[in-house]
């Protein structure tokens, strides 16, 4: 603070015993007066601290600048007020238990996508035989589930933000399990297809499971949990054919459906009885209710201050549902990484359709063809383990270079620079080791494992990068990634068999040529990883979403923001009249609004812990400690 220099005006009390006779004495007097001014400001700081503890100040110092809180005001609880009661503060064992159950939930959902294929040609009775359709037509059931699954994930995710993870997952699992029954009992092929589509649309998928990670870990501590859940997503897809080989060999096709139902019902029961709600806003609503019952009537949860109809509008629901597709089409980073991720995942489903063609050359039966997917699983495990030291390295780099943009963002793609080439390497190696005897089948399986390393690494690294780079819109960015994986896997399932059968058929090298074409596509897509790693800051600078995020961080003192306004209108104002206001002004009667009154449907509607209250518009908190302190500091800084 700049202090005025005092001239030789008279003072009411003597500063010292000596008479002021020269410049030295005048300087000494000014120094003592400045010390006294500092003591006054120290007293004001103590007043602010007193207000932080008690909410009011009866007399003295800066307390006169603050308006006493109204008796009947409703104050919205914040993360700061109840952090120790939220999912972030769960014991480590509890977090990982919850995540393990979610891991199995995710496995069951992806298991449903792949096991169906073994029902097409089951030996005791099959879909093709019972409904008199071709194998190619029967694969439409797999296509519909995957394509509708891609859209279902996007439809379910925002509802889990509004109503909580627990009821949405229960509803999703329940519906999927119900739709399995008419599929198994279908009187005709049309009924089977219709309920397979409903099953896919009812699957909440990774959009909700990744959201639960955000409920339990802070953004900078999520990488190990993300790596764990990613493994469940890719692992479930290959568990289907491994189990399905035995079903195809010994059971009627309906058992491929009944097993899905048994697995789904079992994990739904475990989730129902052992997994609590983790969604932060829902937990804060419950905490506020408990505190009101305990005798504090003015504490309210984030969803309690806004009428239900005001939280849901058709326009905002459509904005939320279409945002992942908008980002997929308009954000170069999201588009390229999602196409790479989608292509690598689609390869697994193409393998599910083509492995029978490949390994029958060596005389494999249904069980042995199913077991040939184990090498891909081994590749997943190797990739998962390899990411543990890579994550540790990344954490150290981010801590060492907090102001380095590349270290904070693109460094998360560092390990992918070494693992992404496994995709073209695995495909070209696989292409020229599947010629049948006299070549041994183990060679093709080794290269299939290398493809597995790439598939896991691509999904893990791209999800981790998007979560960090797109802040509050990471759900939409990763939603585009997940949508691309499921959608491409679905649409490429039907042409997979003709592709491997007919490309270069006249030469007798149809399998080799088809896999070589896949190698060429993957080579081009993998190059994009290196472009994004080196040019990521430039690409993000051109992104309208990233520009808004950068502006939000600048306004919030460099802190990662929880929301930015893409519409150009501020959805928040401060409780104080302004950041530089010397006196806080509470909104008048009828003019009070709350932070939840103008929020997007499905938006993460909690202001992060520690965010200064002066940057939160119209959010009168249950604990006004930070708010009052920051208002007071703002008033002092305005005088500098």
Coordinates of C-alpha atoms in Angstrom, one line a residue:
X1 CA 0.0 0.0 0.0
X2 CA 1.3 3.5 -0.8
X3 CA 1.4 5.8 2.3
X4 CA 1.1 9.6 2.1
X5 CA 4.2 11.5 3.2
X6 CA 3.4 13.7 6.1
X7 CA 4.5 17.3 6.2
X8 CA 5.2 19.4 9.3
X9 CA 1.5 19.8 10.2
X10 CA 0.8 19.7 13.9
X11 CA -0.3 16.4 15.5
X12 CA -2.6 15.9 18.5
X13 CA -0.2 13.9 20.5
X14 CA 3.6 14.3 20.6
X15 CA 5.5 11.6 18.8
X16 CA 8.5 11.9 21.0
X17 CA 10.1 14.0 23.7
X18 CA 12.3 16.0 21.5
X19 CA 11.1 19.0 19.6
X20 CA 10.8 18.8 15.9
X21 CA 13.6 21.1 14.7
X22 CA 14.9 19.5 11.5
X23 CA 14.4 17.1 8.6
X24 CA 15.7 14.2 10.5
X25 CA 13.1 14.6 13.2
X26 CA 10.4 15.0 10.5
X27 CA 11.5 11.8 8.8
X28 CA 11.4 10.0 12.2
X29 CA 7.8 11.3 12.8
X30 CA 6.7 10.1 9.4
X31 CA 8.2 6.6 10.0
X32 CA 6.3 6.3 13.3
X33 CA 3.1 7.4 11.7
X34 CA 3.5 4.8 8.9
X35 CA 4.1 2.1 11.6
X36 CA 0.8 3.2 13.3
X37 CA -1.0 3.0 9.9
X38 CA 0.3 -0.6 9.5
X39 CA -1.0 -1.4 13.0
X40 CA -4.4 -0.1 12.0
X41 CA -4.5 -2.4 8.9
X42 CA -3.4 -5.3 11.0
X43 CA -6.3 -4.6 13.3
X44 CA -8.6 -4.7 10.3
X45 CA -7.2 -8.0 9.2
X46 CA -8.0 -9.4 12.7
X47 CA -11.5 -8.0 12.3
X48 CA -11.9 -9.9 9.1
X49 CA -10.6 -13.1 10.7
X50 CA -13.1 -12.6 13.5
X51 CA -15.9 -12.3 10.9
X52 CA -14.7 -15.4 9.2
X53 CA -15.1 -17.3 12.5
X54 CA -18.4 -15.8 13.7
X55 CA -20.0 -14.3 10.7
X56 CA -20.5 -10.9 12.5
X57 CA -18.4 -8.2 14.2
X58 CA -19.9 -6.1 16.9
X59 CA -17.5 -3.3 16.9
X60 CA -14.1 -1.9 15.8
X61 CA -11.8 -2.0 12.8
X62 CA -13.1 -3.1 9.4
X63 CA -16.3 -4.6 10.8
X64 CA -18.1 -1.4 10.2
X65 CA -17.7 -1.9 6.5
X66 CA -19.6 -5.2 6.5
X67 CA -23.3 -5.6 6.5
X68 CA -24.7 -8.0 9.0
X69 CA -26.1 -11.2 7.5
X70 CA -29.9 -11.4 7.2
X71 CA -31.6 -13.8 9.6
X72 CA -33.7 -15.4 6.9
X73 CA -31.2 -15.6 4.1
X74 CA -30.6 -19.0 2.5
X75 CA -26.9 -19.8 2.0
X76 CA -25.7 -22.4 -0.5
X77 CA -23.2 -24.9 1.0
X78 CA -20.0 -25.2 -0.9
X79 CA -17.2 -27.8 -1.1
X80 CA -15.1 -25.8 1.3
X81 CA -17.9 -26.2 3.9
X82 CA -18.1 -30.0 3.8
X83 CA -15.0 -31.2 2.0
X84 CA -14.3 -33.9 4.6
X85 CA -17.7 -35.4 4.0
X86 CA -17.5 -35.7 0.2
X87 CA -16.2 -38.5 -1.9
X88 CA -12.7 -36.8 -2.1
X89 CA -12.2 -37.5 1.6
X90 CA -13.3 -41.2 1.5
X91 CA -10.6 -43.6 2.9
X92 CA -8.4 -44.9 0.2
X93 CA -9.7 -48.5 0.7
X94 CA -13.3 -47.3 0.2
X95 CA -12.4 -45.4 -3.0
X96 CA -10.8 -48.4 -4.5
X97 CA -13.6 -50.7 -3.4
X98 CA -16.1 -48.5 -5.1
X99 CA -13.9 -48.3 -8.2
X100 CA -13.5 -52.1 -8.3
X101 CA -17.3 -52.5 -8.3
X102 CA -17.5 -49.9 -11.1
X103 CA -14.7 -51.8 -12.9
X104 CA -16.9 -54.9 -12.9
X105 CA -20.0 -52.9 -13.9
X106 CA -18.0 -51.6 -16.9
X107 CA -16.8 -55.1 -17.8
X108 CA -20.4 -56.4 -17.8
X109 CA -21.5 -53.6 -20.2
X110 CA -18.7 -54.3 -22.7
X111 CA -19.2 -58.1 -22.2
X112 CA -22.7 -57.6 -23.5
X113 CA -21.4 -56.0 -26.7
X114 CA -19.2 -59.0 -27.7
X115 CA -20.7 -62.2 -26.3
X116 CA -23.6 -62.0 -28.8
X117 CA -21.4 -62.9 -31.7
X118 CA -21.0 -66.4 -30.5
X119 CA -24.7 -66.9 -30.5
X120 CA -24.8 -66.4 -34.3
X121 CA -23.3 -69.8 -35.0
X122 CA -23.6 -71.8 -31.8
X123 CA -23.4 -75.5 -32.5
X124 CA -26.5 -76.9 -30.6
X125 CA -28.8 -74.2 -31.9
X126 CA -27.9 -70.8 -33.4
X127 CA -29.6 -67.5 -34.4
X128 CA -28.9 -68.3 -38.0
X129 CA -30.6 -71.7 -37.7
X130 CA -33.6 -70.8 -35.5
X131 CA -34.5 -67.6 -37.4
X132 CA -33.4 -68.8 -40.9
X133 CA -31.2 -65.8 -41.5
X134 CA -27.7 -65.5 -42.8
X135 CA -24.7 -65.0 -40.5
X136 CA -24.2 -61.6 -42.1
X137 CA -27.8 -60.6 -41.3
X138 CA -27.5 -62.0 -37.7
X139 CA -24.5 -59.7 -37.1
X140 CA -26.9 -56.8 -37.3
X141 CA -27.8 -57.6 -33.7
X142 CA -24.2 -56.8 -32.7
X143 CA -24.2 -53.7 -34.8
X144 CA -27.4 -52.3 -33.3
X145 CA -26.2 -52.9 -29.7
X146 CA -22.9 -51.1 -30.4
X147 CA -24.3 -48.2 -32.3
X148 CA -27.1 -47.5 -29.8
X149 CA -24.6 -48.0 -27.0
X150 CA -22.6 -45.1 -28.5
X151 CA -25.5 -42.8 -28.3
X152 CA -26.8 -44.2 -25.0
X153 CA -23.6 -43.3 -23.2
X154 CA -24.1 -39.6 -24.2
X155 CA -27.8 -39.6 -23.2
X156 CA -27.2 -41.1 -19.7
X157 CA -24.2 -39.0 -18.7
X158 CA -25.9 -35.6 -18.0
X159 CA -28.7 -37.2 -16.0
X160 CA -26.1 -38.7 -13.7
X161 CA -24.9 -35.2 -13.0
X162 CA -28.4 -34.1 -12.0
X163 CA -29.8 -37.1 -10.2
X164 CA -26.7 -38.9 -9.0
X165 CA -24.5 -41.8 -10.2
X166 CA -26.2 -44.4 -8.0
X167 CA -29.8 -44.2 -9.3
X168 CA -28.7 -43.7 -12.9
X169 CA -26.4 -46.8 -12.9
X170 CA -29.1 -48.8 -11.2
X171 CA -31.7 -47.8 -13.7
X172 CA -29.3 -48.4 -16.6
X173 CA -28.3 -51.9 -15.3
X174 CA -31.9 -52.7 -14.6
X175 CA -33.1 -51.8 -18.1
X176 CA -30.3 -53.7 -19.8
X177 CA -31.0 -56.8 -17.7
X178 CA -34.8 -56.5 -18.5
X179 CA -34.2 -56.3 -22.2
X180 CA -32.1 -59.5 -22.2
X181 CA -35.2 -61.5 -21.4
X182 CA -37.2 -60.8 -24.6
X183 CA -33.9 -61.2 -26.6
X184 CA -33.5 -64.7 -25.3
X185 CA -37.2 -65.5 -25.7
X186 CA -37.6 -63.7 -29.0
X187 CA -40.3 -65.4 -31.2
X188 CA -38.8 -63.8 -34.4
X189 CA -35.7 -62.1 -35.6
X190 CA -37.2 -58.6 -35.6
X191 CA -38.0 -58.9 -31.9
X192 CA -34.4 -59.9 -31.2
X193 CA -33.1 -56.9 -33.1
X194 CA -35.5 -54.4 -31.4
X195 CA -34.5 -55.4 -27.9
X196 CA -30.8 -55.6 -28.7
X197 CA -31.1 -51.9 -29.8
X198 CA -32.9 -51.1 -26.5
X199 CA -30.2 -52.8 -24.6
X200 CA -27.5 -50.7 -26.2
X201 CA -29.5 -47.5 -25.7
X202 CA -30.0 -48.3 -22.0
X203 CA -26.2 -48.8 -21.3
X204 CA -24.7 -45.9 -19.4
X205 CA -21.2 -47.0 -20.2
X206 CA -17.9 -45.2 -19.5
X207 CA -19.4 -41.7 -19.4
X208 CA -20.9 -42.4 -16.0
X209 CA -18.0 -44.5 -14.7
X210 CA -15.4 -41.9 -15.6
X211 CA -17.7 -39.3 -13.9
X212 CA -17.4 -41.3 -10.7
X213 CA -13.6 -41.0 -10.8
X214 CA -14.1 -37.2 -10.8
X215 CA -16.3 -37.6 -7.7
X216 CA -13.6 -39.4 -5.8
X217 CA -10.3 -37.8 -6.9
X218 CA -9.2 -34.3 -7.6
X219 CA -8.3 -33.6 -11.2
X220 CA -4.6 -33.8 -10.7
X221 CA -4.8 -37.1 -8.9
X222 CA -7.0 -39.1 -11.2
X223 CA -4.6 -40.8 -13.5
X224 CA -4.2 -44.1 -11.7
X225 CA -8.0 -44.4 -11.4
X226 CA -8.5 -43.6 -15.0
X227 CA -6.0 -46.2 -16.0
X228 CA -7.8 -48.8 -13.9
X229 CA -11.3 -48.0 -15.4
X230 CA -9.9 -47.9 -19.0
X231 CA -8.6 -51.5 -18.5
X232 CA -12.2 -52.6 -17.6
X233 CA -13.5 -51.0 -20.7
X234 CA -11.1 -52.7 -23.1
X235 CA -11.0 -56.0 -21.1
X236 CA -14.7 -56.5 -21.2
X237 CA -14.7 -56.6 -25.0
X238 CA -12.3 -59.6 -25.1
X239 CA -13.9 -61.4 -22.2
X240 CA -17.0 -62.0 -24.4
X241 CA -15.3 -64.1 -27.0
X242 CA -13.2 -66.0 -24.5
X243 CA -16.4 -67.1 -22.6
X244 CA -18.4 -67.3 -25.8
X245 CA -16.1 -70.0 -27.2
X246 CA -17.3 -72.4 -24.6
X247 CA -20.9 -71.3 -25.0
X248 CA -20.7 -71.8 -28.8
X249 CA -19.3 -75.3 -28.4
X250 CA -21.6 -76.7 -25.7
X251 CA -24.7 -74.6 -25.3
X252 CA -27.7 -73.3 -27.3
X253 CA -27.4 -69.7 -28.5
X254 CA -29.9 -68.4 -25.8
X255 CA -27.3 -69.1 -23.1
X256 CA -25.1 -66.4 -24.6
X257 CA -27.9 -64.1 -23.6
X258 CA -28.8 -65.7 -20.2
X259 CA -25.1 -65.5 -19.2
X260 CA -25.2 -61.8 -19.9
X261 CA -28.3 -61.5 -17.7
X262 CA -26.8 -63.5 -14.8
X263 CA -23.6 -61.4 -14.9
X264 CA -25.5 -58.1 -15.1
X265 CA -28.0 -59.0 -12.3
X266 CA -25.2 -60.1 -10.0
X267 CA -23.2 -57.0 -10.3
X268 CA -26.3 -54.8 -10.1
X269 CA -27.0 -56.4 -6.7
X270 CA -23.5 -55.8 -5.5
X271 CA -23.7 -52.2 -6.6
X272 CA -27.1 -51.8 -5.1
X273 CA -26.1 -52.9 -1.6
X274 CA -22.4 -51.8 -1.3
X275 CA -21.8 -48.7 -3.4
X276 CA -22.9 -45.3 -2.0
X277 CA -23.8 -42.2 -3.9
X278 CA -20.6 -40.3 -5.0
X279 CA -22.0 -37.4 -7.0
X280 CA -20.8 -34.2 -5.2
X281 CA -23.9 -32.1 -5.6
X282 CA -26.2 -34.9 -4.4
X283 CA -24.0 -35.5 -1.4
X284 CA -24.0 -31.7 -0.6
X285 CA -27.8 -31.7 -0.8
X286 CA -27.9 -34.4 1.8
X287 CA -25.3 -32.8 4.0
X288 CA -27.2 -29.5 4.0
X289 CA -30.4 -31.4 5.0
X290 CA -28.6 -33.0 7.9
X291 CA -27.2 -29.7 9.1
X292 CA -30.7 -28.1 9.0
X293 CA -32.0 -30.9 11.1
X294 CA -29.1 -30.4 13.5
X295 CA -30.2 -26.8 14.1
X296 CA -28.7 -24.7 11.3
X297 CA -31.7 -23.6 9.3
X298 CA -29.9 -21.4 6.7
X299 CA -27.8 -24.1 4.9
X300 CA -29.0 -25.3 1.5
X301 CA -27.7 -27.7 -1.1
X302 CA -26.8 -26.8 -4.7
X303 CA -30.0 -28.3 -6.1
X304 CA -32.3 -27.1 -3.3
X305 CA -32.4 -23.4 -4.2
X306 CA -33.7 -23.8 -7.8
X307 CA -37.1 -25.2 -8.7
X308 CA -36.9 -28.4 -10.6
X309 CA -38.5 -26.9 -13.8
X310 CA -35.8 -24.2 -13.8
X311 CA -33.0 -26.7 -13.9
X312 CA -34.3 -28.5 -16.9
X313 CA -35.1 -26.8 -20.2
X314 CA -35.4 -28.4 -23.6
X315 CA -32.8 -26.0 -25.0
X316 CA -30.2 -26.7 -22.4
X317 CA -30.8 -30.4 -22.6
X318 CA -30.2 -30.3 -26.3
X319 CA -27.1 -28.2 -25.9
X320 CA -25.7 -30.7 -23.4
X321 CA -26.6 -33.7 -25.6
X322 CA -25.2 -32.2 -28.8
X323 CA -22.0 -30.7 -27.3
X324 CA -19.9 -34.0 -27.6
X325 CA -20.8 -34.2 -31.3
X326 CA -20.1 -30.5 -31.8
X327 CA -16.7 -30.9 -30.2
X328 CA -16.0 -34.1 -32.2
X329 CA -16.7 -32.2 -35.5
X330 CA -15.2 -28.8 -34.7
X331 CA -12.2 -29.5 -32.4
X332 CA -9.2 -30.9 -34.4
X333 CA -7.7 -32.4 -31.3
X334 CA -10.9 -34.2 -30.3
X335 CA -11.6 -35.3 -33.8
X336 CA -8.1 -36.8 -34.6
X337 CA -7.6 -38.5 -31.2
X338 CA -11.2 -39.9 -31.2
X339 CA -10.8 -41.3 -34.7
X340 CA -7.5 -42.9 -33.7
X341 CA -9.1 -44.3 -30.5
X342 CA -12.2 -45.4 -32.4
X343 CA -10.2 -47.1 -35.1
X344 CA -8.1 -49.1 -32.6
X345 CA -11.1 -50.3 -30.7
X346 CA -13.0 -51.2 -33.9
X347 CA -10.1 -53.4 -34.8
X348 CA -10.9 -55.6 -31.8
X349 CA -14.5 -56.1 -33.0
X350 CA -13.2 -56.8 -36.5
X351 CA -10.9 -59.4 -35.0
X352 CA -14.0 -61.0 -33.2
X353 CA -15.6 -61.5 -36.6
X354 CA -12.4 -62.5 -38.5
X355 CA -10.4 -64.7 -36.0
X356 CA -12.6 -67.7 -36.9
X357 CA -11.5 -67.3 -40.5
X358 CA -7.8 -66.9 -39.6
X359 CA -7.5 -69.7 -37.0
X360 CA -9.6 -72.3 -38.8
X361 CA -6.5 -72.5 -41.1
X362 CA -4.8 -74.3 -38.2
X363 CA -7.9 -76.4 -37.3
X364 CA -9.0 -74.4 -34.2
X365 CA -12.4 -75.2 -32.8
X366 CA -14.7 -72.7 -31.2
X367 CA -13.1 -72.9 -27.7
X368 CA -9.6 -72.5 -29.2
X369 CA -10.7 -69.5 -31.3
X370 CA -12.1 -67.9 -28.2
X371 CA -8.9 -68.5 -26.2
X372 CA -6.9 -66.8 -29.1
X373 CA -8.2 -63.5 -27.6
X374 CA -6.1 -64.0 -24.5
X375 CA -2.9 -62.6 -26.1
X376 CA -4.8 -59.3 -26.6
X377 CA -5.7 -59.3 -22.9
X378 CA -2.0 -59.9 -22.1
X379 CA -1.2 -56.9 -24.2
X380 CA -3.7 -54.8 -22.2
X381 CA -2.1 -55.9 -18.9
X382 CA 1.4 -55.0 -20.2
X383 CA 0.2 -51.6 -21.3
X384 CA -1.6 -51.0 -18.0
X385 CA 1.5 -51.9 -16.0
X386 CA 3.7 -49.7 -18.2
X387 CA 1.6 -46.7 -17.6
X388 CA 2.3 -46.8 -13.8
X389 CA 5.9 -45.5 -14.1
X390 CA 4.8 -43.2 -16.9
X391 CA 2.2 -41.6 -14.7
X392 CA 4.7 -41.1 -11.9
X393 CA 7.1 -39.4 -14.3
X394 CA 4.3 -37.2 -15.6
X395 CA 3.3 -36.1 -12.0
X396 CA 6.9 -35.2 -11.2
X397 CA 7.2 -33.2 -14.5
X398 CA 4.0 -31.3 -13.8
X399 CA 5.1 -30.5 -10.3
X400 CA 8.6 -29.3 -11.4
X401 CA 7.2 -27.1 -14.2
X402 CA 3.9 -25.7 -13.0
X403 CA 3.9 -22.8 -15.5
X404 CA 5.0 -24.8 -18.5
X405 CA 1.9 -25.4 -20.7
X406 CA 3.4 -28.4 -22.5
X407 CA 4.3 -30.0 -19.2
X408 CA 0.8 -29.6 -17.9
X409 CA -1.0 -30.9 -21.0
X410 CA 1.0 -32.5 -23.8
X411 CA 3.3 -34.3 -21.4
X412 CA 0.3 -36.7 -20.7
X413 CA 0.8 -38.0 -24.3
X414 CA 4.5 -38.7 -23.7
X415 CA 4.2 -42.5 -23.2
X416 CA 1.9 -42.7 -26.2
X417 CA 4.7 -41.6 -28.4
X418 CA 6.4 -44.9 -27.7
X419 CA 3.3 -47.2 -27.5
X420 CA 1.1 -45.8 -30.4
X421 CA 3.5 -47.3 -33.1
X422 CA 2.6 -50.7 -31.7
X423 CA -0.7 -50.4 -33.7
X424 CA 0.8 -50.3 -37.2
X425 CA 3.6 -52.6 -36.1
X426 CA 1.1 -55.1 -34.7
X427 CA -1.1 -54.9 -37.8
X428 CA 1.6 -55.4 -40.4
X429 CA 3.1 -58.3 -38.3
X430 CA -0.3 -59.9 -37.9
X431 CA -0.9 -59.5 -41.7
X432 CA 2.0 -61.6 -42.7
X433 CA 1.9 -64.3 -40.0
X434 CA -1.7 -65.4 -40.7
X435 CA -1.0 -67.4 -43.8
X436 CA -1.7 -70.7 -42.1
X437 CA 0.6 -73.8 -42.0
X438 CA 3.5 -74.2 -42.2
X439 CA 3.8 -70.9 -40.2
X440 CA 3.1 -71.4 -36.5
X441 CA 0.0 -69.6 -35.1
X442 CA 2.0 -68.2 -32.2
X443 CA 3.5 -65.5 -34.4
X444 CA 0.1 -64.0 -35.2
X445 CA -0.9 -64.0 -31.5
X446 CA 2.3 -62.2 -30.5
X447 CA 1.4 -59.4 -33.0
X448 CA -2.2 -59.4 -31.7
X449 CA -0.8 -58.8 -28.2
X450 CA 1.1 -55.8 -29.6
X451 CA -2.1 -54.4 -31.1
X452 CA -3.6 -54.9 -27.6
X453 CA -0.8 -52.7 -26.1
X454 CA -1.6 -50.0 -28.6
X455 CA -5.4 -50.1 -28.1
X456 CA -5.1 -49.7 -24.3
X457 CA -2.5 -47.0 -24.6
X458 CA -4.4 -45.0 -27.1
X459 CA -7.6 -45.0 -25.0
X460 CA -5.8 -44.2 -21.8
X461 CA -3.6 -41.4 -23.0
X462 CA -6.3 -39.7 -25.1
X463 CA -8.8 -39.8 -22.3
X464 CA -6.2 -38.4 -19.8
X465 CA -5.2 -35.6 -22.2
X466 CA -8.8 -34.5 -22.9
X467 CA -9.7 -34.5 -19.2
X468 CA -6.9 -32.1 -18.6
X469 CA -7.0 -30.0 -21.7
X470 CA -10.8 -29.3 -21.8
X471 CA -11.5 -28.7 -18.1
X472 CA -15.2 -28.3 -17.5
X473 CA -15.9 -29.6 -21.0
X474 CA -13.8 -32.7 -20.6
X475 CA -17.0 -34.8 -20.3
X476 CA -18.0 -33.7 -23.7
X477 CA -14.6 -34.2 -25.2
X478 CA -14.2 -37.7 -23.7
X479 CA -17.8 -38.4 -24.7
X480 CA -16.8 -37.8 -28.3
X481 CA -13.9 -40.2 -27.8
X482 CA -16.2 -42.9 -26.4
X483 CA -18.8 -42.3 -29.0
X484 CA -16.2 -42.8 -31.8
X485 CA -15.0 -46.0 -30.2
X486 CA -18.5 -47.6 -29.9
X487 CA -19.9 -46.2 -33.2
X488 CA -16.9 -47.2 -35.3
X489 CA -16.8 -50.7 -33.7
X490 CA -20.5 -51.1 -34.5
X491 CA -20.5 -49.9 -38.1
X492 CA -17.3 -52.0 -39.0
X493 CA -18.7 -55.2 -37.5
X494 CA -20.8 -56.1 -40.5
X495 CA -18.2 -55.5 -43.2
X496 CA -15.4 -57.2 -41.2
X497 CA -16.0 -60.7 -42.6
X498 CA -16.5 -59.7 -46.3
X499 CA -13.5 -57.4 -45.9
X500 CA -11.2 -60.2 -44.8
X501 CA -12.7 -62.7 -47.2
X502 CA -12.9 -60.7 -50.5
X503 CA -10.0 -58.3 -50.5
X504 CA -7.4 -59.8 -52.8
X505 CA -9.4 -63.1 -52.9
X506 CA -8.1 -64.0 -56.4
X507 CA -4.5 -63.9 -55.3
X508 CA -5.2 -66.2 -52.3
X509 CA -3.7 -63.5 -50.0
X510 CA -7.0 -62.0 -48.9
X511 CA -6.3 -62.0 -45.2
X512 CA -2.8 -60.5 -45.7
X513 CA -4.0 -57.8 -48.0
X514 CA -6.9 -56.8 -45.8
X515 CA -4.7 -56.5 -42.7
X516 CA -2.1 -54.5 -44.7
X517 CA -4.8 -52.0 -45.6
X518 CA -5.6 -51.6 -41.9
X519 CA -1.9 -51.1 -41.3
X520 CA -1.8 -48.2 -43.8
X521 CA -4.8 -46.5 -42.1
X522 CA -3.3 -46.9 -38.6
X523 CA 0.0 -45.5 -39.8
X524 CA -1.6 -42.2 -40.9
X525 CA -3.6 -41.9 -37.7
X526 CA -0.6 -42.6 -35.5
X527 CA 1.3 -39.7 -37.1
X528 CA -1.3 -37.4 -35.7
X529 CA -0.2 -38.3 -32.1
X530 CA 3.2 -36.7 -32.8
X531 CA 1.6 -33.7 -34.4
X532 CA -0.6 -33.1 -31.4
X533 CA 2.3 -33.6 -29.0
X534 CA 4.5 -31.0 -30.7
X535 CA 1.8 -28.6 -31.9
X536 CA -0.8 -29.1 -29.2
X537 CA -0.4 -25.6 -27.7
X538 CA -0.9 -24.0 -31.2
X539 CA -4.0 -26.2 -31.9
X540 CA -5.5 -25.4 -28.5
X541 CA -4.9 -21.7 -29.0
X542 CA -7.1 -21.9 -32.1
X543 CA -9.9 -23.8 -30.3
X544 CA -12.9 -21.6 -29.1
X545 CA -13.3 -23.9 -26.1
X546 CA -9.7 -23.7 -25.2
X547 CA -9.6 -19.9 -25.6
X548 CA -12.6 -19.5 -23.3
X549 CA -10.8 -21.8 -20.7
X550 CA -7.7 -19.7 -21.0
X551 CA -9.6 -16.5 -20.4
X552 CA -11.4 -18.1 -17.4
X553 CA -8.1 -19.1 -15.9
X554 CA -6.7 -15.6 -16.4
X555 CA -9.8 -14.1 -14.6
X556 CA -9.4 -16.6 -11.8
X557 CA -5.8 -16.0 -11.2
X558 CA -4.5 -18.9 -13.1
X559 CA -6.7 -21.5 -11.4
X560 CA -8.4 -24.2 -13.4
X561 CA -12.0 -23.2 -13.8
X562 CA -15.0 -25.4 -13.4
X563 CA -17.1 -23.6 -16.0
X564 CA -16.8 -21.1 -18.8
X565 CA -19.5 -19.2 -20.6
X566 CA -19.6 -20.3 -24.2
X567 CA -22.7 -18.2 -24.8
X568 CA -21.0 -14.9 -24.0
X569 CA -23.2 -14.1 -21.1
X570 CA -22.2 -14.2 -17.5
X571 CA -24.1 -16.6 -15.4
X572 CA -22.7 -15.4 -12.1
X573 CA -22.3 -12.1 -10.3
X574 CA -20.6 -11.5 -7.0
X575 CA -22.2 -11.2 -3.6
X576 CA -20.1 -8.1 -3.3
X577 CA -20.9 -5.2 -5.6
X578 CA -17.6 -5.8 -7.4
X579 CA -14.1 -7.0 -6.9
X580 CA -12.9 -3.6 -6.1
X581 CA -15.8 -2.6 -3.9
X582 CA -15.0 -1.2 -0.5
X583 CA -18.4 -2.2 1.0
X584 CA -20.1 -5.5 0.2
X585 CA -23.7 -5.0 -1.0
X586 CA -26.2 -7.8 -0.5
X587 CA -28.9 -8.1 -3.2
X588 CA -32.1 -6.5 -2.2
X589 CA -35.5 -8.2 -1.6
X590 CA -36.5 -10.2 -4.6
X591 CA -33.2 -9.7 -6.3
X592 CA -31.3 -12.6 -4.7
X593 CA -30.2 -15.3 -7.1
X594 CA -28.1 -18.4 -6.6
X595 CA -25.3 -20.1 -8.4
X596 CA -27.6 -22.9 -9.5
X597 CA -30.3 -20.7 -11.0
X598 CA -28.7 -20.4 -14.4
X599 CA -26.6 -23.5 -15.0
X600 CA -26.6 -25.9 -17.9
X601 CA -28.4 -29.1 -17.5
X602 CA -25.9 -31.8 -16.8
X603 CA -23.2 -29.4 -16.0
X604 CA -20.8 -30.0 -13.1
X605 CA -22.5 -27.5 -10.9
X606 CA -20.1 -27.3 -8.0
X607 CA -17.5 -24.6 -7.7
X608 CA -14.1 -26.2 -6.9
X609 CA -12.8 -26.2 -3.4
X610 CA -10.7 -23.1 -2.6
X611 CA -12.1 -20.9 -5.5
X612 CA -12.3 -17.3 -4.2
X613 CA -15.9 -16.4 -3.4
X614 CA -15.5 -13.0 -5.2
X615 CA -15.3 -15.0 -8.5
X616 CA -18.4 -16.9 -7.8
X617 CA -21.5 -15.1 -8.9
X618 CA -24.4 -14.9 -6.5
X619 CA -23.2 -17.8 -4.4
X620 CA -23.9 -16.8 -0.8
X621 CA -22.2 -19.7 1.0
X622 CA -23.1 -21.3 4.2
X623 CA -19.7 -20.4 5.5
X624 CA -18.8 -16.9 4.4
X625 CA -15.2 -17.1 5.6
X626 CA -13.5 -16.9 2.2
X627 CA -16.2 -14.5 0.9
X628 CA -15.7 -11.9 3.7
X629 CA -12.0 -12.2 3.7
X630 CA -11.7 -11.7 -0.1
X631 CA -14.2 -8.8 0.0
X632 CA -12.1 -7.2 2.7
X633 CA -8.9 -7.8 0.8
X634 CA -10.5 -6.4 -2.4
X635 CA -11.4 -3.3 -0.6
X636 CA -7.8 -2.8 0.7
X637 CA -6.4 -3.5 -2.8
X638 CA -8.6 -0.9 -4.3
X639 CA -6.8 1.7 -2.3
X640 CA -3.3 0.7 -3.4

